[in-house]
Amino acid sequence: MKVLALRVLALGLALAAGQALAQTSPAPLPTWDKLTPQQREALIAPVRDRWNREPEDRARMLERAQRWQAMTPEQRAQARHGMKRFEDMSPGQRREARALYGHMKTLTPEQRNALREQWKKMTPEQREAWMRDNAPPPRDRDRRPEH
């Protein structure tokens, strides 16, 4: 939930920043308390809509929001960088990343390092075979068309 909220907030802030840059003397963006009800609604509406539309994901959304709140600024920056990298991947690369991440969560740090080294040495055909053997089943959200 927070990840989506942050994306929406970033979009809203980028739009506000664009308007501020269009002015001759840019004004600093307001704090949350200074936003108008319409600005707040524009930032929150997509999260509310997803929350209502996907009740099966509510627990996961809330858990992610709580994890985000517990992160340091450096961890949040690292997470944003990872999200950006993931968003820039092709569907095939995303499938690979999900499979690797899901599998690596079950490994010890030593096993993870060994898999990373093994992965680097694999041919595309070997990686595809590994994916067939280790990929998790596709989730419903992966079958939705991208916006």
PDB file of C-alpha atoms in Angstrom:
ATOM      1  CA  MET A   1       0.000   0.000   0.000  1.00  0.00           C
ATOM      2  CA  LYS A   2       2.743   2.456   0.917  1.00  0.00           C
ATOM      3  CA  VAL A   3       4.711   1.617  -2.227  1.00  0.00           C
ATOM      4  CA  LEU A   4       1.721   2.513  -4.371  1.00  0.00           C
ATOM      5  CA  ALA A   5       0.977   5.506  -2.156  1.00  0.00           C
ATOM      6  CA  LEU A   6       4.552   6.694  -2.552  1.00  0.00           C
ATOM      7  CA  ARG A   7       4.355   6.339  -6.320  1.00  0.00           C
ATOM      8  CA  VAL A   8       1.137   8.332  -6.364  1.00  0.00           C
ATOM      9  CA  LEU A   9       2.627  10.895  -3.986  1.00  0.00           C
ATOM     10  CA  ALA A  10       5.721  11.169  -6.160  1.00  0.00           C
ATOM     11  CA  LEU A  11       3.547  11.711  -9.222  1.00  0.00           C
ATOM     12  CA  GLY A  12       1.533  14.372  -7.426  1.00  0.00           C
ATOM     13  CA  LEU A  13       4.662  16.065  -6.183  1.00  0.00           C
ATOM     14  CA  ALA A  14       6.201  15.924  -9.651  1.00  0.00           C
ATOM     15  CA  LEU A  15       3.113  17.570 -11.098  1.00  0.00           C
ATOM     16  CA  ALA A  16       3.159  20.205  -8.376  1.00  0.00           C
ATOM     17  CA  ALA A  17       6.876  20.714  -8.926  1.00  0.00           C
ATOM     18  CA  GLY A  18       6.270  21.151 -12.655  1.00  0.00           C
ATOM     19  CA  GLN A  19       3.720  23.838 -11.923  1.00  0.00           C
ATOM     20  CA  ALA A  20       6.112  25.500  -9.490  1.00  0.00           C
ATOM     21  CA  LEU A  21       8.891  25.478 -12.090  1.00  0.00           C
ATOM     22  CA  ALA A  22       6.565  27.070 -14.616  1.00  0.00           C
ATOM     23  CA  GLN A  23       6.243  30.052 -12.309  1.00  0.00           C
ATOM     24  CA  THR A  24       8.945  32.704 -12.252  1.00  0.00           C
ATOM     25  CA  SER A  25       9.869  32.125  -8.604  1.00  0.00           C
ATOM     26  CA  PRO A  26       9.430  28.494  -7.547  1.00  0.00           C
ATOM     27  CA  ALA A  27       7.712  28.046  -4.200  1.00  0.00           C
ATOM     28  CA  PRO A  28       8.528  25.104  -1.923  1.00  0.00           C
ATOM     29  CA  LEU A  29       5.979  22.303  -1.915  1.00  0.00           C
ATOM     30  CA  PRO A  30       3.664  22.309   1.091  1.00  0.00           C
ATOM     31  CA  THR A  31       3.647  19.813   3.930  1.00  0.00           C
ATOM     32  CA  TRP A  32       0.780  17.325   4.054  1.00  0.00           C
ATOM     33  CA  ASP A  33      -1.144  19.526   6.469  1.00  0.00           C
ATOM     34  CA  LYS A  34      -0.993  22.411   4.002  1.00  0.00           C
ATOM     35  CA  LEU A  35      -2.331  20.411   1.034  1.00  0.00           C
ATOM     36  CA  THR A  36      -5.884  21.171  -0.011  1.00  0.00           C
ATOM     37  CA  PRO A  37      -8.511  18.438   0.417  1.00  0.00           C
ATOM     38  CA  GLN A  38      -8.516  18.041  -3.379  1.00  0.00           C
ATOM     39  CA  GLN A  39      -4.730  17.528  -3.468  1.00  0.00           C
ATOM     40  CA  ARG A  40      -4.917  14.961  -0.677  1.00  0.00           C
ATOM     41  CA  GLU A  41      -7.759  13.157  -2.422  1.00  0.00           C
ATOM     42  CA  ALA A  42      -5.783  13.042  -5.688  1.00  0.00           C
ATOM     43  CA  LEU A  43      -2.891  11.409  -3.853  1.00  0.00           C
ATOM     44  CA  ILE A  44      -4.929   8.923  -1.818  1.00  0.00           C
ATOM     45  CA  ALA A  45      -7.652   7.897  -4.294  1.00  0.00           C
ATOM     46  CA  PRO A  46      -5.588   5.308  -6.228  1.00  0.00           C
ATOM     47  CA  VAL A  47      -4.592   3.554  -2.999  1.00  0.00           C
ATOM     48  CA  ARG A  48      -8.175   3.551  -1.715  1.00  0.00           C
ATOM     49  CA  ASP A  49      -9.431   2.238  -5.048  1.00  0.00           C
ATOM     50  CA  ARG A  50      -6.900  -0.598  -5.076  1.00  0.00           C
ATOM     51  CA  TRP A  51      -7.664  -1.411  -1.425  1.00  0.00           C
ATOM     52  CA  ASN A  52     -11.373  -1.724  -2.241  1.00  0.00           C
ATOM     53  CA  ARG A  53     -10.841  -3.491  -5.573  1.00  0.00           C
ATOM     54  CA  GLU A  54      -8.404  -6.146  -4.280  1.00  0.00           C
ATOM     55  CA  PRO A  55      -9.518  -7.381  -0.828  1.00  0.00           C
ATOM     56  CA  GLU A  56      -7.315 -10.475  -1.166  1.00  0.00           C
ATOM     57  CA  ASP A  57      -4.234  -8.191  -1.225  1.00  0.00           C
ATOM     58  CA  ARG A  58      -5.101  -6.049   1.795  1.00  0.00           C
ATOM     59  CA  ALA A  59      -2.971  -7.995   4.284  1.00  0.00           C
ATOM     60  CA  ARG A  60       0.037  -7.816   1.950  1.00  0.00           C
ATOM     61  CA  MET A  61      -0.525  -4.107   1.281  1.00  0.00           C
ATOM     62  CA  LEU A  62      -0.706  -3.352   5.000  1.00  0.00           C
ATOM     63  CA  GLU A  63       2.380  -5.445   5.754  1.00  0.00           C
ATOM     64  CA  ARG A  64       4.350  -3.592   3.077  1.00  0.00           C
ATOM     65  CA  ALA A  65       3.210  -0.239   4.447  1.00  0.00           C
ATOM     66  CA  GLN A  66       4.363  -1.211   7.929  1.00  0.00           C
ATOM     67  CA  ARG A  67       7.702  -2.447   6.580  1.00  0.00           C
ATOM     68  CA  TRP A  68       8.153   0.826   4.663  1.00  0.00           C
ATOM     69  CA  GLN A  69       7.528   2.854   7.808  1.00  0.00           C
ATOM     70  CA  ALA A  70      10.190   0.861   9.656  1.00  0.00           C
ATOM     71  CA  MET A  71      12.861   1.479   6.981  1.00  0.00           C
ATOM     72  CA  THR A  72      15.668   3.985   7.279  1.00  0.00           C
ATOM     73  CA  PRO A  73      15.948   6.682   4.586  1.00  0.00           C
ATOM     74  CA  GLU A  74      18.832   4.725   3.041  1.00  0.00           C
ATOM     75  CA  GLN A  75      16.773   1.527   2.922  1.00  0.00           C
ATOM     76  CA  ARG A  76      13.894   3.417   1.317  1.00  0.00           C
ATOM     77  CA  ALA A  77      16.224   4.850  -1.326  1.00  0.00           C
ATOM     78  CA  GLN A  78      17.542   1.362  -2.029  1.00  0.00           C
ATOM     79  CA  ALA A  79      13.974   0.024  -2.291  1.00  0.00           C
ATOM     80  CA  ARG A  80      12.990   2.812  -4.696  1.00  0.00           C
ATOM     81  CA  HIS A  81      16.020   1.993  -6.841  1.00  0.00           C
ATOM     82  CA  GLY A  82      15.026  -1.691  -6.885  1.00  0.00           C
ATOM     83  CA  MET A  83      11.425  -0.842  -7.797  1.00  0.00           C
ATOM     84  CA  LYS A  84      12.636   1.364 -10.642  1.00  0.00           C
ATOM     85  CA  ARG A  85      14.900  -1.415 -11.937  1.00  0.00           C
ATOM     86  CA  PHE A  86      12.005  -3.897 -11.761  1.00  0.00           C
ATOM     87  CA  GLU A  87       9.623  -1.520 -13.571  1.00  0.00           C
ATOM     88  CA  ASP A  88      12.172  -1.099 -16.373  1.00  0.00           C
ATOM     89  CA  MET A  89      12.467  -4.875 -16.919  1.00  0.00           C
ATOM     90  CA  SER A  90      10.778  -6.773 -19.713  1.00  0.00           C
ATOM     91  CA  PRO A  91       8.077  -9.285 -18.692  1.00  0.00           C
ATOM     92  CA  GLY A  92      10.596 -12.106 -19.146  1.00  0.00           C
ATOM     93  CA  GLN A  93      13.144 -10.389 -16.942  1.00  0.00           C
ATOM     94  CA  ARG A  94      10.470  -9.792 -14.299  1.00  0.00           C
ATOM     95  CA  ARG A  95       9.567 -13.480 -14.371  1.00  0.00           C
ATOM     96  CA  GLU A  96      13.244 -14.345 -13.908  1.00  0.00           C
ATOM     97  CA  ALA A  97      13.614 -11.873 -11.061  1.00  0.00           C
ATOM     98  CA  ARG A  98      10.532 -13.211  -9.257  1.00  0.00           C
ATOM     99  CA  ALA A  99      11.708 -16.792  -9.600  1.00  0.00           C
ATOM    100  CA  LEU A 100      15.209 -15.998  -8.399  1.00  0.00           C
ATOM    101  CA  TYR A 101      13.979 -13.877  -5.500  1.00  0.00           C
ATOM    102  CA  GLY A 102      11.433 -16.468  -4.407  1.00  0.00           C
ATOM    103  CA  HIS A 103      14.025 -19.242  -4.554  1.00  0.00           C
ATOM    104  CA  MET A 104      16.764 -17.214  -2.861  1.00  0.00           C
ATOM    105  CA  LYS A 105      14.524 -16.500   0.138  1.00  0.00           C
ATOM    106  CA  THR A 106      14.757 -20.205   0.964  1.00  0.00           C
ATOM    107  CA  LEU A 107      18.571 -20.346   0.801  1.00  0.00           C
ATOM    108  CA  THR A 108      21.324 -19.592   3.276  1.00  0.00           C
ATOM    109  CA  PRO A 109      23.631 -16.650   2.467  1.00  0.00           C
ATOM    110  CA  GLU A 110      26.294 -19.067   1.240  1.00  0.00           C
ATOM    111  CA  GLN A 111      23.824 -20.861  -1.019  1.00  0.00           C
ATOM    112  CA  ARG A 112      22.600 -17.505  -2.376  1.00  0.00           C
ATOM    113  CA  ASN A 113      26.154 -16.505  -3.303  1.00  0.00           C
ATOM    114  CA  ALA A 114      26.705 -19.860  -4.981  1.00  0.00           C
ATOM    115  CA  LEU A 115      23.481 -19.488  -6.998  1.00  0.00           C
ATOM    116  CA  ARG A 116      24.460 -15.951  -8.058  1.00  0.00           C
ATOM    117  CA  GLU A 117      27.819 -17.227  -9.319  1.00  0.00           C
ATOM    118  CA  GLN A 118      26.173 -20.185 -11.044  1.00  0.00           C
ATOM    119  CA  TRP A 119      23.582 -17.879 -12.656  1.00  0.00           C
ATOM    120  CA  LYS A 120      26.290 -15.630 -14.102  1.00  0.00           C
ATOM    121  CA  LYS A 121      27.875 -18.621 -15.830  1.00  0.00           C
ATOM    122  CA  MET A 122      24.625 -20.061 -17.256  1.00  0.00           C
ATOM    123  CA  THR A 123      23.711 -19.770 -20.910  1.00  0.00           C
ATOM    124  CA  PRO A 124      20.257 -18.410 -21.780  1.00  0.00           C
ATOM    125  CA  GLU A 125      19.099 -21.976 -22.410  1.00  0.00           C
ATOM    126  CA  GLN A 126      20.341 -23.118 -18.996  1.00  0.00           C
ATOM    127  CA  ARG A 127      18.623 -20.159 -17.324  1.00  0.00           C
ATOM    128  CA  GLU A 128      15.370 -21.006 -19.094  1.00  0.00           C
ATOM    129  CA  ALA A 129      15.651 -24.616 -17.900  1.00  0.00           C
ATOM    130  CA  TRP A 130      16.299 -23.387 -14.350  1.00  0.00           C
ATOM    131  CA  MET A 131      13.237 -21.152 -14.635  1.00  0.00           C
ATOM    132  CA  ARG A 132      11.067 -24.075 -15.753  1.00  0.00           C
ATOM    133  CA  ASP A 133      12.240 -26.087 -12.768  1.00  0.00           C
ATOM    134  CA  ASN A 134      12.036 -23.314 -10.147  1.00  0.00           C
ATOM    135  CA  ALA A 135       9.577 -20.610 -11.222  1.00  0.00           C
ATOM    136  CA  PRO A 136       6.558 -20.017  -8.989  1.00  0.00           C
ATOM    137  CA  PRO A 137       3.140 -20.219 -10.634  1.00  0.00           C
ATOM    138  CA  PRO A 138       1.990 -16.942 -12.202  1.00  0.00           C
ATOM    139  CA  ARG A 139      -0.168 -14.737  -9.999  1.00  0.00           C
ATOM    140  CA  ASP A 140      -3.412 -13.168 -11.212  1.00  0.00           C
ATOM    141  CA  ARG A 141      -1.873  -9.691 -11.187  1.00  0.00           C
ATOM    142  CA  ASP A 142       0.833 -10.862 -13.599  1.00  0.00           C
ATOM    143  CA  ARG A 143      -1.793 -11.666 -16.206  1.00  0.00           C
ATOM    144  CA  ARG A 144      -3.362  -8.210 -16.170  1.00  0.00           C
ATOM    145  CA  PRO A 145      -2.514  -5.875 -19.026  1.00  0.00           C
ATOM    146  CA  GLU A 146      -0.007  -3.192 -18.098  1.00  0.00           C
ATOM    147  CA  HIS A 147      -1.138   0.422 -17.969  1.00  0.00           C
TER     148      HIS A 147
END
